[in-house]
Coordinates of C-alpha atoms in Angstrom, one line a residue:
Chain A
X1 CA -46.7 -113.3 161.3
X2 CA -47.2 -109.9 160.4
X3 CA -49.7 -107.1 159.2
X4 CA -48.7 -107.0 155.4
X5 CA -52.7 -107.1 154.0
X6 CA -51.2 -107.5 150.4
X7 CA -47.7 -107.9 148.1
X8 CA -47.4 -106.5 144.5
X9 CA -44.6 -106.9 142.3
X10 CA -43.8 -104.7 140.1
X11 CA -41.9 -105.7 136.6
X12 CA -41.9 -105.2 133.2
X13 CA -44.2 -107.2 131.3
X14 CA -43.2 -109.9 128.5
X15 CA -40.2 -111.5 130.0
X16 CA -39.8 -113.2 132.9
X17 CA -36.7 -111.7 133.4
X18 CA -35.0 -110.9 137.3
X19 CA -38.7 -110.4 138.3
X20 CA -39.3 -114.0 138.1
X21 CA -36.5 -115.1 140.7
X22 CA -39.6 -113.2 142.8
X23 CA -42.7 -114.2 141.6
X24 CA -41.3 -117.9 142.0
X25 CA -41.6 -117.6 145.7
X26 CA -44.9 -116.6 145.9
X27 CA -46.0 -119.3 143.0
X28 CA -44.1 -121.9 145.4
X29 CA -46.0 -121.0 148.7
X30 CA -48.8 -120.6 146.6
X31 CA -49.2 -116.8 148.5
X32 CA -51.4 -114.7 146.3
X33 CA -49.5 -111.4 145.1
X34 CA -50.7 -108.8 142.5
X35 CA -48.5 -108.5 139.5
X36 CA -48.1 -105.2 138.0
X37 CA -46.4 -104.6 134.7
X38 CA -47.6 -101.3 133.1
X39 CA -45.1 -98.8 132.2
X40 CA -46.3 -95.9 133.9
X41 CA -46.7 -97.3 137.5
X42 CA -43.1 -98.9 136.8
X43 CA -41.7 -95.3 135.7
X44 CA -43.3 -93.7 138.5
X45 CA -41.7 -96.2 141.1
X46 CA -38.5 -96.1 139.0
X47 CA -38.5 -92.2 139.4
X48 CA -38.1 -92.2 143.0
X49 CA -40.0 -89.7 143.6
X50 CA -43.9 -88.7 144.6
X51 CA -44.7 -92.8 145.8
X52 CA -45.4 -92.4 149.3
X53 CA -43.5 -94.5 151.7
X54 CA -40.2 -94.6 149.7
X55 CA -37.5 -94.5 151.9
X56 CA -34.7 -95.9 149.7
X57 CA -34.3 -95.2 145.9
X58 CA -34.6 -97.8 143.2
X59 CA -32.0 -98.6 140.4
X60 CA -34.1 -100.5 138.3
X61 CA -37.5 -103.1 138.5
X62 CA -38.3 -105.7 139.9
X63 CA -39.8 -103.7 142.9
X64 CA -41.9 -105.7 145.7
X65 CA -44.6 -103.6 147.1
X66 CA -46.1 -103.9 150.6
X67 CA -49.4 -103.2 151.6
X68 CA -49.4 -102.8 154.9
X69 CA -53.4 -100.7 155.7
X70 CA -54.9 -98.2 153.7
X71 CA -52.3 -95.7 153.9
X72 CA -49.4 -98.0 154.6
X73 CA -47.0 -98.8 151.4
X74 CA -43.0 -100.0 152.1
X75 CA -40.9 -100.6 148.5
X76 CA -38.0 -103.1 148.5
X77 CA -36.4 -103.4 145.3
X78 CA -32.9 -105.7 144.2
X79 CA -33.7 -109.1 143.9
X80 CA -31.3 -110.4 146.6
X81 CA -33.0 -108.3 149.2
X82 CA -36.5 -109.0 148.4
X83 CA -35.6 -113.3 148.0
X84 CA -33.9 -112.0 152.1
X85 CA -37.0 -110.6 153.1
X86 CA -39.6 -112.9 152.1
X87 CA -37.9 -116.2 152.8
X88 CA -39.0 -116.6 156.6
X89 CA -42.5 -115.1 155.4
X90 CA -43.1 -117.2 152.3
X91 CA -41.6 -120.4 154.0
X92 CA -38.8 -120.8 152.0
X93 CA -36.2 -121.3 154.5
X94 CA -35.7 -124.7 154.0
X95 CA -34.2 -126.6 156.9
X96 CA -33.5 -123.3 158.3
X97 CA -36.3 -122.8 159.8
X98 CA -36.2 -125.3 162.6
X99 CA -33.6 -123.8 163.6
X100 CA -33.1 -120.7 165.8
X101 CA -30.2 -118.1 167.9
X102 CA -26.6 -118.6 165.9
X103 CA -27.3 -121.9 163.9
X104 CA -30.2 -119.9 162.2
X105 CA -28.8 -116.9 161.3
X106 CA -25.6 -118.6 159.9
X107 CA -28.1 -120.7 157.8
X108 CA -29.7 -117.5 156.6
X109 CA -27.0 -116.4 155.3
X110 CA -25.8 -119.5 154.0
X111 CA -29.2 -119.4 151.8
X112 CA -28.6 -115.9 151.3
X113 CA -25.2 -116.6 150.4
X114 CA -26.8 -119.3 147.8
X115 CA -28.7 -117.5 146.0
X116 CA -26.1 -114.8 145.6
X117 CA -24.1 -117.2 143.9
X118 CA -27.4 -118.2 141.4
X119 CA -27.9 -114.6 140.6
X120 CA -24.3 -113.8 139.9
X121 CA -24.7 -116.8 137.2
X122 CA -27.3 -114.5 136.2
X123 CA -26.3 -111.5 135.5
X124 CA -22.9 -113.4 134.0
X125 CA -25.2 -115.2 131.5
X126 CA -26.8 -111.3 130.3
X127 CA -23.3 -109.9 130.3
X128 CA -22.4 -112.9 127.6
X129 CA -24.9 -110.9 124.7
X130 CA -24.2 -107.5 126.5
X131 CA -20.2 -107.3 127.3
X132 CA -19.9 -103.9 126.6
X133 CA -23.2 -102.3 127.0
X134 CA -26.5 -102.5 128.3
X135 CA -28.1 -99.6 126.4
X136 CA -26.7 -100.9 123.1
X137 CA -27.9 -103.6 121.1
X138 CA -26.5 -107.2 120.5
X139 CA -25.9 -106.6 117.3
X140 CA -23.7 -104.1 118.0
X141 CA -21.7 -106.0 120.7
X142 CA -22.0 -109.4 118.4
X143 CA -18.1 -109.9 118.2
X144 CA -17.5 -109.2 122.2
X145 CA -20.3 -111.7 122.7
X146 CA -19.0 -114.1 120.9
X147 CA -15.8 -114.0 123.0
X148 CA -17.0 -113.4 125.8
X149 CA -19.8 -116.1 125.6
X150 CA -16.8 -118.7 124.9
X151 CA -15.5 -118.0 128.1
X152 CA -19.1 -118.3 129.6
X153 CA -19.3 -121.9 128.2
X154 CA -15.7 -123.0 128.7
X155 CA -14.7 -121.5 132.4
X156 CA -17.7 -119.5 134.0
X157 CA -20.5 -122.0 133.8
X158 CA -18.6 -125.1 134.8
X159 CA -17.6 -123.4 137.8
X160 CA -20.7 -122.7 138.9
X161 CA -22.5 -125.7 138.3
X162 CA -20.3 -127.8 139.8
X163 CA -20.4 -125.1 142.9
X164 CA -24.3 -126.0 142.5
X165 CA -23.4 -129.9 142.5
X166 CA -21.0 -129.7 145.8
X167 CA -24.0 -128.1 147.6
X168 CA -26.7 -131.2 146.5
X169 CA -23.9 -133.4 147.1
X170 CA -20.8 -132.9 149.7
X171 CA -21.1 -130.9 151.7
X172 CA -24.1 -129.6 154.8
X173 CA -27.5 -130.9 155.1
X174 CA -27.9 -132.2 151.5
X175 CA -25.1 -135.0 152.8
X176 CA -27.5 -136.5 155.4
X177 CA -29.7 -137.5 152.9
X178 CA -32.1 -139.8 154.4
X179 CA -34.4 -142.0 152.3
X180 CA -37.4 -140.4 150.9
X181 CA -35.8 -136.6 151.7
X182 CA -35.1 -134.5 149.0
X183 CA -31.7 -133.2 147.9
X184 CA -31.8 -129.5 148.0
X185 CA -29.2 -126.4 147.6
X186 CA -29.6 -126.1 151.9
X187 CA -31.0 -129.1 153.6
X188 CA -33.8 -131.4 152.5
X189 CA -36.5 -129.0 151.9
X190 CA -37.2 -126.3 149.0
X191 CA -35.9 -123.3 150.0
X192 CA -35.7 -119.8 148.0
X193 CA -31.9 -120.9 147.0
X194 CA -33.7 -123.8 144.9
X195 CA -35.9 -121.8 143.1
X196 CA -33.2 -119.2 142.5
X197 CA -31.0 -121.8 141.1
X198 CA -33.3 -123.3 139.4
X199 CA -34.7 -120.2 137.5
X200 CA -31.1 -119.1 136.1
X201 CA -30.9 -123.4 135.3
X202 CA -34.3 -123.3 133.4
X203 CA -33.0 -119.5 131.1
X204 CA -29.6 -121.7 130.8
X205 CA -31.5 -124.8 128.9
X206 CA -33.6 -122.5 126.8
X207 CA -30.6 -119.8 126.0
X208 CA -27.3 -122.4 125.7
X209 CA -29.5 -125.6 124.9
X210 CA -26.4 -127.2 123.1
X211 CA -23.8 -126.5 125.5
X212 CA -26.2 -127.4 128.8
X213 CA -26.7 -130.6 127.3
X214 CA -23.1 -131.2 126.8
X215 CA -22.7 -130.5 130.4
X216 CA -25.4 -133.1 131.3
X217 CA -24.4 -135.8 128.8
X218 CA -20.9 -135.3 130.5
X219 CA -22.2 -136.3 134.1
X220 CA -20.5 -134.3 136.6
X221 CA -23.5 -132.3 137.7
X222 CA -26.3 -134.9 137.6
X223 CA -27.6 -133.6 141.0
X224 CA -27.9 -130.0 139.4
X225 CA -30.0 -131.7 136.4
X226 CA -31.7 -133.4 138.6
X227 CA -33.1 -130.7 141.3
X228 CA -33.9 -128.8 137.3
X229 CA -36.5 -131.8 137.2
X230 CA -38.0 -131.8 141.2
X231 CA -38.4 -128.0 141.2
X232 CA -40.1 -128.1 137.5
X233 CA -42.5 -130.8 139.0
X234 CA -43.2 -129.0 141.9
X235 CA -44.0 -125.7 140.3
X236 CA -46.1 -127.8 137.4
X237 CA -48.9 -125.7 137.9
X238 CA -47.6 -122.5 137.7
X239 CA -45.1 -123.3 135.0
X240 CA -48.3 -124.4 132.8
X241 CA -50.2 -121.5 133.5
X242 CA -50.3 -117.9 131.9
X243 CA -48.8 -116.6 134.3
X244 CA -45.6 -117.9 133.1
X245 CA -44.0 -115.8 130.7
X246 CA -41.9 -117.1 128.0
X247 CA -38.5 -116.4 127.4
X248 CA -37.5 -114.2 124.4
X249 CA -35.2 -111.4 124.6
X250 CA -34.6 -110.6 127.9
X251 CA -31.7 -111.9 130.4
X252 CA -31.9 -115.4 128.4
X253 CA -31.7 -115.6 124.8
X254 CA -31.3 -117.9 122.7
X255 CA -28.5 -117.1 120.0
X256 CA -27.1 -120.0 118.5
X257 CA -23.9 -117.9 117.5
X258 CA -23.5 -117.7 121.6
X259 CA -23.7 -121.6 122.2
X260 CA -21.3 -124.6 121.2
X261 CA -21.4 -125.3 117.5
Chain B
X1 CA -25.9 -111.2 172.2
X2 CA -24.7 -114.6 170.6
X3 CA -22.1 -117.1 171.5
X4 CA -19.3 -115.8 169.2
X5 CA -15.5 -115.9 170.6
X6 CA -14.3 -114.9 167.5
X7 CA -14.4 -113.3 163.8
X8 CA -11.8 -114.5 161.0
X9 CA -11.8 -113.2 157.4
X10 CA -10.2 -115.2 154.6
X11 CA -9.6 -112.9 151.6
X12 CA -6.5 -112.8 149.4
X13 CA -3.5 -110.9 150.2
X14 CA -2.2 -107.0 149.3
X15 CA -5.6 -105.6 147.6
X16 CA -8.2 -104.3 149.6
X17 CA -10.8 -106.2 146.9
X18 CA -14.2 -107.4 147.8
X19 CA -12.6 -108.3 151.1
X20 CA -12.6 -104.6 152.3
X21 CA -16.4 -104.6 152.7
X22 CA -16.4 -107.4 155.5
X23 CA -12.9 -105.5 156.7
X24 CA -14.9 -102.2 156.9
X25 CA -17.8 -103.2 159.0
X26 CA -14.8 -104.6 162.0
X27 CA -13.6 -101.7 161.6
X28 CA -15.9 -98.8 161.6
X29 CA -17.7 -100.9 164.6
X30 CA -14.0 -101.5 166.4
X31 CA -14.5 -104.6 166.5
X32 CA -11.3 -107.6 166.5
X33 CA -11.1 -109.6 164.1
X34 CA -8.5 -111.9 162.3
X35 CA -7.6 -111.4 158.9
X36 CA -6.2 -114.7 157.5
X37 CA -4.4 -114.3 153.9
X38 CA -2.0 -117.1 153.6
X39 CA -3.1 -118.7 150.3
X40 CA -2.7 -122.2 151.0
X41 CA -5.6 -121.8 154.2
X42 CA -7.6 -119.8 151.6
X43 CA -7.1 -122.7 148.8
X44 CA -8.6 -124.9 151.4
X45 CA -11.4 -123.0 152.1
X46 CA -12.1 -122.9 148.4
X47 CA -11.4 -126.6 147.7
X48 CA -14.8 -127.0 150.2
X49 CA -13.9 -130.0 151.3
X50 CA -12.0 -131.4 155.1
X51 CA -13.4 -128.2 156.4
X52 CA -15.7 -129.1 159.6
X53 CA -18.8 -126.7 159.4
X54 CA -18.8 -126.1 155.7
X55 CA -22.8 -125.8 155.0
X56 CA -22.8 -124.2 151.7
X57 CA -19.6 -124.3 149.0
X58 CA -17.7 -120.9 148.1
X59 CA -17.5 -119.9 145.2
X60 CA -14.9 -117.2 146.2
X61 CA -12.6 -115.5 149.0
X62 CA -14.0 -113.4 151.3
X63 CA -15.0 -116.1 153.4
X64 CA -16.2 -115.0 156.8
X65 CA -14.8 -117.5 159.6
X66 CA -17.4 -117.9 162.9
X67 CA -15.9 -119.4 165.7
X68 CA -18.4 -120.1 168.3
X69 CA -16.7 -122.7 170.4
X70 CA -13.6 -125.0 170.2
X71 CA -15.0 -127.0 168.3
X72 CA -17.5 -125.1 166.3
X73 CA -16.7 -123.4 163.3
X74 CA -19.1 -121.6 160.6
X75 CA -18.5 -120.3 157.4
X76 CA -20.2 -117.9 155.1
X77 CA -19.5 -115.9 151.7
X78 CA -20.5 -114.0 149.1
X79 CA -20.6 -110.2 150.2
X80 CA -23.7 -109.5 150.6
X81 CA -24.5 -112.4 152.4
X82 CA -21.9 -111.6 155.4
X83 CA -22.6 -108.0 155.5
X84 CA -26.4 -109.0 156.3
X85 CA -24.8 -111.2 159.0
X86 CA -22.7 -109.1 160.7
X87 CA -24.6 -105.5 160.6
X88 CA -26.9 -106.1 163.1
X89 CA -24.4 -107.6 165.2
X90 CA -21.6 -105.0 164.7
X91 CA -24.7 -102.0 165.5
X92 CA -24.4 -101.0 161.5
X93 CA -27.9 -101.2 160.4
X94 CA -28.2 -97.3 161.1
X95 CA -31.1 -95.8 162.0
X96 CA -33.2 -99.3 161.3
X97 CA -31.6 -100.9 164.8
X98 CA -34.5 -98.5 166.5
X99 CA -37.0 -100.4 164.7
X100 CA -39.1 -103.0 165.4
X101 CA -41.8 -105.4 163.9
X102 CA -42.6 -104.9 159.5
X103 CA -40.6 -102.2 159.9
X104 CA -37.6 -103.2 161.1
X105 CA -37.8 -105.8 158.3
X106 CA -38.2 -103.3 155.4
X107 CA -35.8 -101.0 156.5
X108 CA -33.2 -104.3 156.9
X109 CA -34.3 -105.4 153.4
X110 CA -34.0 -101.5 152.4
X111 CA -30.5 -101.5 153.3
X112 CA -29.7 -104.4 151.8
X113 CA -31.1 -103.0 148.5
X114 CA -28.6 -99.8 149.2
X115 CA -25.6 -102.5 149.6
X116 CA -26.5 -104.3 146.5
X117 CA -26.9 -101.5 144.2
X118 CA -23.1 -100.4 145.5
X119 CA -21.7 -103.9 145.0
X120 CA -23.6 -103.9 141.4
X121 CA -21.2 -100.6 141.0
X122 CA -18.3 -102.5 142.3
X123 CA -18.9 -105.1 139.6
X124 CA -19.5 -103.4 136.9
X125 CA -16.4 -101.2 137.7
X126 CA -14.3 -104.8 137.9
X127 CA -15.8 -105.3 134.4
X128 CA -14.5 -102.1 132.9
X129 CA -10.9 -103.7 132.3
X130 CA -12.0 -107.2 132.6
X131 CA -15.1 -107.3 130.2
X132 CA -14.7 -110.9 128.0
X133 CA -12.8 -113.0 130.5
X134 CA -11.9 -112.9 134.4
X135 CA -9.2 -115.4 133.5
X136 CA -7.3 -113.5 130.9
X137 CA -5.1 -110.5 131.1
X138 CA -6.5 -107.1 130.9
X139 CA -3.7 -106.4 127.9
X140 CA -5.5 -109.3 126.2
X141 CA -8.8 -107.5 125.9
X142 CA -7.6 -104.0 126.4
X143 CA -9.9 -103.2 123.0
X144 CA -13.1 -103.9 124.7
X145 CA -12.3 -102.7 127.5
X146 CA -11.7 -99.2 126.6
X147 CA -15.3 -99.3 124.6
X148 CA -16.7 -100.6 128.3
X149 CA -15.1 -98.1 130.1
X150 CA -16.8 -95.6 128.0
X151 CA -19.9 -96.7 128.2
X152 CA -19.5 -97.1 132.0
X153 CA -17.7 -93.1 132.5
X154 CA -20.8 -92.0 130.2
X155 CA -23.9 -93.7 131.2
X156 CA -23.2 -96.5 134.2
X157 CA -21.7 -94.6 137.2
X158 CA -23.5 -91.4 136.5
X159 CA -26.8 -93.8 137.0
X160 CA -25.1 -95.2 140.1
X161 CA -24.2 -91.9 141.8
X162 CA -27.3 -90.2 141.3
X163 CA -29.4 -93.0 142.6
X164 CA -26.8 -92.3 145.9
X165 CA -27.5 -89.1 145.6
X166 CA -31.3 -89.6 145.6
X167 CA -30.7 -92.1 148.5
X168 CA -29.3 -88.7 150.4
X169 CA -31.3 -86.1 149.9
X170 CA -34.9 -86.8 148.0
X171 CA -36.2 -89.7 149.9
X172 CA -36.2 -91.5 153.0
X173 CA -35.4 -90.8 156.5
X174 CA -31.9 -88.5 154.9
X175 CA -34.9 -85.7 153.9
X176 CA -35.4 -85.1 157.7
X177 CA -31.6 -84.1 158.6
X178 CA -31.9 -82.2 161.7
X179 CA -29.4 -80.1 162.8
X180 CA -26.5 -81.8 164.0
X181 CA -27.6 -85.7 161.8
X182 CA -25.8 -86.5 159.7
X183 CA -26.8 -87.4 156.2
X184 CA -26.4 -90.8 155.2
X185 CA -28.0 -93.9 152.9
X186 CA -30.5 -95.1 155.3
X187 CA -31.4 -92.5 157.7
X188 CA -29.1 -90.7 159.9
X189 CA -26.6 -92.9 161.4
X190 CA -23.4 -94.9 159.9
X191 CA -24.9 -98.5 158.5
X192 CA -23.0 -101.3 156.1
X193 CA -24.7 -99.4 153.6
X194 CA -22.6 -96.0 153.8
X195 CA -19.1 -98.2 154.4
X196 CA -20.5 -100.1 151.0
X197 CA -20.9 -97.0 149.1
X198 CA -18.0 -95.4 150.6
X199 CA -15.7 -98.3 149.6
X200 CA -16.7 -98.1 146.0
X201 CA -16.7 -94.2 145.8
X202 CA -12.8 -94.5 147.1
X203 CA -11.8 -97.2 144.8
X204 CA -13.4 -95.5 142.1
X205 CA -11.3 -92.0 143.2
X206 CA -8.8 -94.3 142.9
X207 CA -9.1 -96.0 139.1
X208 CA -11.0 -93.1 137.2
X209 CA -9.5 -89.9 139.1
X210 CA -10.3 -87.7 136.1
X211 CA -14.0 -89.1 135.1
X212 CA -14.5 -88.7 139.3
X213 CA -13.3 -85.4 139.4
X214 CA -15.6 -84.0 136.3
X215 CA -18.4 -85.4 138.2
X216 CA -18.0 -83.9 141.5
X217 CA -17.4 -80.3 139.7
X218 CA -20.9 -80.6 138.1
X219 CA -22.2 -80.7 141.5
X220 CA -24.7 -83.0 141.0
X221 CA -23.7 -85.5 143.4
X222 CA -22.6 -83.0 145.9
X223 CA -23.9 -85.1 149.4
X224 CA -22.5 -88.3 148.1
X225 CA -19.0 -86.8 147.3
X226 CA -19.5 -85.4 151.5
X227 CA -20.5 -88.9 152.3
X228 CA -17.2 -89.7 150.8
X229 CA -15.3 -87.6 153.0
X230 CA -17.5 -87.9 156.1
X231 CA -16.7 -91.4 156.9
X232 CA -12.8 -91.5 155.4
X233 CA -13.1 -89.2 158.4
X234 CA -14.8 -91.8 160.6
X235 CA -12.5 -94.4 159.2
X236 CA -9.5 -92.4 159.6
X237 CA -7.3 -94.3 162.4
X238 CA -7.8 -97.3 159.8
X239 CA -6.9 -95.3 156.7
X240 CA -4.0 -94.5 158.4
X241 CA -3.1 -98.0 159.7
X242 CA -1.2 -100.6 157.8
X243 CA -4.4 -102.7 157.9
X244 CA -5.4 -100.6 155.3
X245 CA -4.4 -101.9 151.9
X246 CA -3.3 -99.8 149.0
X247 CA -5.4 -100.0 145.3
X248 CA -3.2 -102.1 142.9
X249 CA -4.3 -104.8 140.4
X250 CA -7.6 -106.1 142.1
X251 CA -10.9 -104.4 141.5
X252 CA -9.9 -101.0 141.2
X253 CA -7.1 -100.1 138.5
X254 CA -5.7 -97.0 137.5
X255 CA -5.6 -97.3 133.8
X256 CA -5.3 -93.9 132.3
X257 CA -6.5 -95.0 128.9
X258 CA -9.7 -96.3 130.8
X259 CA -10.5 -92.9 132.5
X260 CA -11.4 -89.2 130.6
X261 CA -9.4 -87.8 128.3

């Protein structure tokens, strides 16, 4: 499809973190990619400066590299835009991909679209231990956190679950359902909105374990529990290998002060 | 290039909001457009239900209306998501509409990274009076915000503008301004991008007047304070319009106890 010889993505090491919406697609295509987590190449990049082939500045890691030939490197960096370019590439367009002229580009950016909505849940659920400052400590915003992760548990995360369920469930492709086909955030097939939604799901389970199992007990968004389970099967592999980091303290942690009593 | 009759944005009425940066690009390309504000056809939207051609559920207003035929309708949100859509058709990828191939790709991607990184700024800028809960009242958390709004004046934006200013000057295609180019995110033509950053820049002139105007003394960001004057100057005729909206109580607020001393 094209002459990239090679991806790298860059992140820091440890956590899994916003570089993992990344590494998911290439662990679902099963596309080999180097991944690079020491400091220094990570400063460097971050410095915008002296990496050949920079032509836009980054604000923070992850950062996909290109290998294009020898001399040939392009950087992309903010999740969304890296998930945009390798979807077509990595063959995670879904149900998408059949298509073509108007129909597929609206889809695109329906997907697109998708996984905007996933990574705003994202960054929401860091903002819950960091309301008031992300070169502070938690400790130091514990009180905020506190508030602000009520609201989180009460109005924020409801709404965007059942957002998650009214995809799988009412409305496009996911409607059609035929026997046998899967139920997925854009059609029948996996797409990078799945594994982007499923990713924030999985850090939701581990950091708000009390709460998300309120949510499931209650019923409303069985589909969204449900696609949790198909898109853990299908990434077994992966998710049982090294490769997977655990979670500790990075976007999801688990404080029980921050979930439902 | 496609079969569209006609474009329709749905965003709330009297604030510019994240509406503006779908408004912008119809703009700055001159081309028509309907902007639909009546809350009852936006509550419909958002209800995502009855609405023929809904693919994917909105979590939000903007909503970007496609009408293709008499019968055909599509529908897309989330910010980023539409102004991926549209810049290519609207001619505001810049510089990267010359391109073809990987490269074409990356740039895209690349200027989508540039959007994201001012729609991070835009959100973190929402958060400085809204920082526990979207659904309360600012006077209700008017405590934390102050301590985010310092945090933001002191470390955020600064981080923001100077990746901008990077963006300008130090990297990419803005280091080979010939005589006569202009100097812009992604090369040397007017993309989504610039009308992105722009839009924030202005709001932010807007909320923190002081904090803005210590920052533009220093000098540091000199080419992104031009940028900011360069296209008000393209957008003029619609700065001057009444489809311009004036700042009030959406994203952008002018609290004085937020801003510097």
């Amino acid at each position: 499809m094209s002459s990239i010889q090679e991806y790298t993505l860059f992140y820091w090491p440890g956590i899994p973190g916003r570089g993992e919406f990344v590494r998911l697609c290439f662990e679902a295509a099963k596309v080999p990619y180097n991944d690079v987590s020491e400091v220094p190449e990570l400063l460097k990049l971050l410095s915008n400066k002296s990496v050949a082939g920079i032509a836009a500045p980054h604000f923070a890691v992850p950062v996909l590299g290109i290998h294009e030939d020898q001399d040939k490197w392009h950087y992309i960096s903010q999740t969304p835009a890296m998930l945009s370019f390798l979807a077509p590439r990595l063959g995670l367009l879904g149900d998408a991909a059949g298509l073509s002229g108007l129909e597929r580009d609206v889809a695109v950016a329906q997907i697109q679209q998708l996984c905007a909505t996933a990574l705003d849940l994202n960054t929401e659920t860091h903002d819950t231990h960091h309301p008031i400052s992300v070169s502070s400590f938690y400790e130091d915003q514990q009180d905020e956190a506190k508030k602000r992760a009520a609201d989180f548990r009460k109005n924020r995360l409801p709404k965007f679950l059942r957002l998650f369920e009214v995809a799988l469930c009412e409305n496009g492709a996911g409607a059609d359902k035929k026997d046998g086909a899967k139920r997925r955030m854009w059609g029948t097939k996996t797409s990078v909105a799945d594994l982007t939604v499923w990713q924030v799901l999985d850090g939701l389970l581990f950091a708000f374990p009390k709460c998300m199992q309120r949510l499931k007990d209650g019923g409303e968004y069985k589909h969204v529990f449900e696609l949790h389970d198909e898109i853990k099967d299908e990434l077994k592999e992966y998710l049982q290998s090294e490769r997977r980091r655990p979670y500790s303290n990075g976007i999801f942690r688990h404080y029980p002060e921050l979930d439902d009593e």
